[in-house]
PDB file of C-alpha atoms in Angstrom:
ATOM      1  CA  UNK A   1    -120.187 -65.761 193.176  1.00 64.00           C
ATOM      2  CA  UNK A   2    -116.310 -66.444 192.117  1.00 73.00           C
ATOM      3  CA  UNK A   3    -113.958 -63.899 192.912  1.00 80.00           C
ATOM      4  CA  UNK A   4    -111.447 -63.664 189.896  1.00 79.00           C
ATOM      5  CA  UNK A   5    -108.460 -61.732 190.165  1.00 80.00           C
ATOM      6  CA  UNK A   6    -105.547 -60.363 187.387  1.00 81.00           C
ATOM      7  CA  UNK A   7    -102.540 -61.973 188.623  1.00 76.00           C
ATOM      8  CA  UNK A   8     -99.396 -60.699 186.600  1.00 80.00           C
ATOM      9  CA  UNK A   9     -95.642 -62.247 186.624  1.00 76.00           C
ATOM     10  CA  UNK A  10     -92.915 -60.376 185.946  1.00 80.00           C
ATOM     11  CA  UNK A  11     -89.537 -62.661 185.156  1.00 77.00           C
ATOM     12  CA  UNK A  12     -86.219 -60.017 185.114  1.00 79.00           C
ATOM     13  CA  UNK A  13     -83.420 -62.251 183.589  1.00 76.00           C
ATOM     14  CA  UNK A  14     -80.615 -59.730 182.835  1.00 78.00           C
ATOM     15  CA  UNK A  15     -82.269 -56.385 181.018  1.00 80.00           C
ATOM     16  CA  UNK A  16     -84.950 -58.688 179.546  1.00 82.00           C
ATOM     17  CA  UNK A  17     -88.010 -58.793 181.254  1.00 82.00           C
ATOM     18  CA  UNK A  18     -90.848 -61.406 180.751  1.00 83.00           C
ATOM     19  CA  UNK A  19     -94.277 -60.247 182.246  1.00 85.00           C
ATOM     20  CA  UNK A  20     -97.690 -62.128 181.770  1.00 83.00           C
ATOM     21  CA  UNK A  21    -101.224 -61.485 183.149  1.00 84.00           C
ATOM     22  CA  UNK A  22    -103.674 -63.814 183.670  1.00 82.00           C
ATOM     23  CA  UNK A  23    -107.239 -63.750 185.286  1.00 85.00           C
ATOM     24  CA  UNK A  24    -107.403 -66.464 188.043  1.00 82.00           C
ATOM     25  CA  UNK A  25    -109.873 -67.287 190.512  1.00 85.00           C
ATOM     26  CA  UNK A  26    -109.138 -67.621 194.116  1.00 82.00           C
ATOM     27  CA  UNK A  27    -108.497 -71.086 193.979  1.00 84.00           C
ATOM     28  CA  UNK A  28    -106.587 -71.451 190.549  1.00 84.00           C
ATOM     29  CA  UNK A  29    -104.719 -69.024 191.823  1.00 81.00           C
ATOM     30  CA  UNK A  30    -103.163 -70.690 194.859  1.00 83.00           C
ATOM     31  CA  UNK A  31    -102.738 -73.604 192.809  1.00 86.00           C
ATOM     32  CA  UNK A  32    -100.652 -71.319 190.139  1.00 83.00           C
ATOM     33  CA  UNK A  33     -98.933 -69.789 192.341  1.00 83.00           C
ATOM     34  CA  UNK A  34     -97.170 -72.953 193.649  1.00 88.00           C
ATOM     35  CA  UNK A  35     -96.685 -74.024 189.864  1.00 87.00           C
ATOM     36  CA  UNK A  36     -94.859 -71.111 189.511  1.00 83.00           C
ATOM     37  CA  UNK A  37     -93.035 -70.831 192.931  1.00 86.00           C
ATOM     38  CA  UNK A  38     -91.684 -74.509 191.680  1.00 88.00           C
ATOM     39  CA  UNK A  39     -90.637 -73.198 188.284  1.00 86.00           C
ATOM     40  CA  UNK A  40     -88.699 -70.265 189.457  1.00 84.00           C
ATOM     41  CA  UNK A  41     -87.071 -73.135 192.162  1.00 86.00           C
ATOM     42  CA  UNK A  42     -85.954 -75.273 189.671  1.00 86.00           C
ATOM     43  CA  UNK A  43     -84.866 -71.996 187.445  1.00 82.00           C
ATOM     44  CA  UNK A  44     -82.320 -70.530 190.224  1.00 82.00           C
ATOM     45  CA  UNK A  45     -80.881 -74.147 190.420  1.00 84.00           C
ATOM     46  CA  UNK A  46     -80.379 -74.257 187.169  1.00 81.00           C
ATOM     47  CA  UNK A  47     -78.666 -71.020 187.117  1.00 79.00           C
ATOM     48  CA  UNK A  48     -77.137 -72.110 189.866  1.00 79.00           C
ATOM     49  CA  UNK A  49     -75.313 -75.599 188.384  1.00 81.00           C
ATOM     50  CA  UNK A  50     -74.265 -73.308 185.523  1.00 75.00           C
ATOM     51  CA  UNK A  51     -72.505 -70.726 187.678  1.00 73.00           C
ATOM     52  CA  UNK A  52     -71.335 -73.116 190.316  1.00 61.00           C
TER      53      UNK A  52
END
């Protein structure tokens, strides 16, 4: 048997915050997790370039 698990994201930008849950299982979830370690990577470089 699967083990699923609620994994929820919280994205602060200013005083707005984003947050989404999502049921994952154990393996989705690793996978996700990188996606969204990558996304947040290219989103600080972003802000980066724009305050740099």
């Amino acid at each position: 048997m699967e083990q699923y698990k609620n994994v929820t994201v919280r994205i602060i930008n200013g005083c707005k915050v984003t947050s989404k849950t999502i049921l994952l299982s154990e393996e989705e979830e690793n996978k996700k997790l990188t996606e969204i370690k990558q996304m947040f990577l290219e989103l600080a470089k972003k802000a980066k370039d724009k305050t740099a």
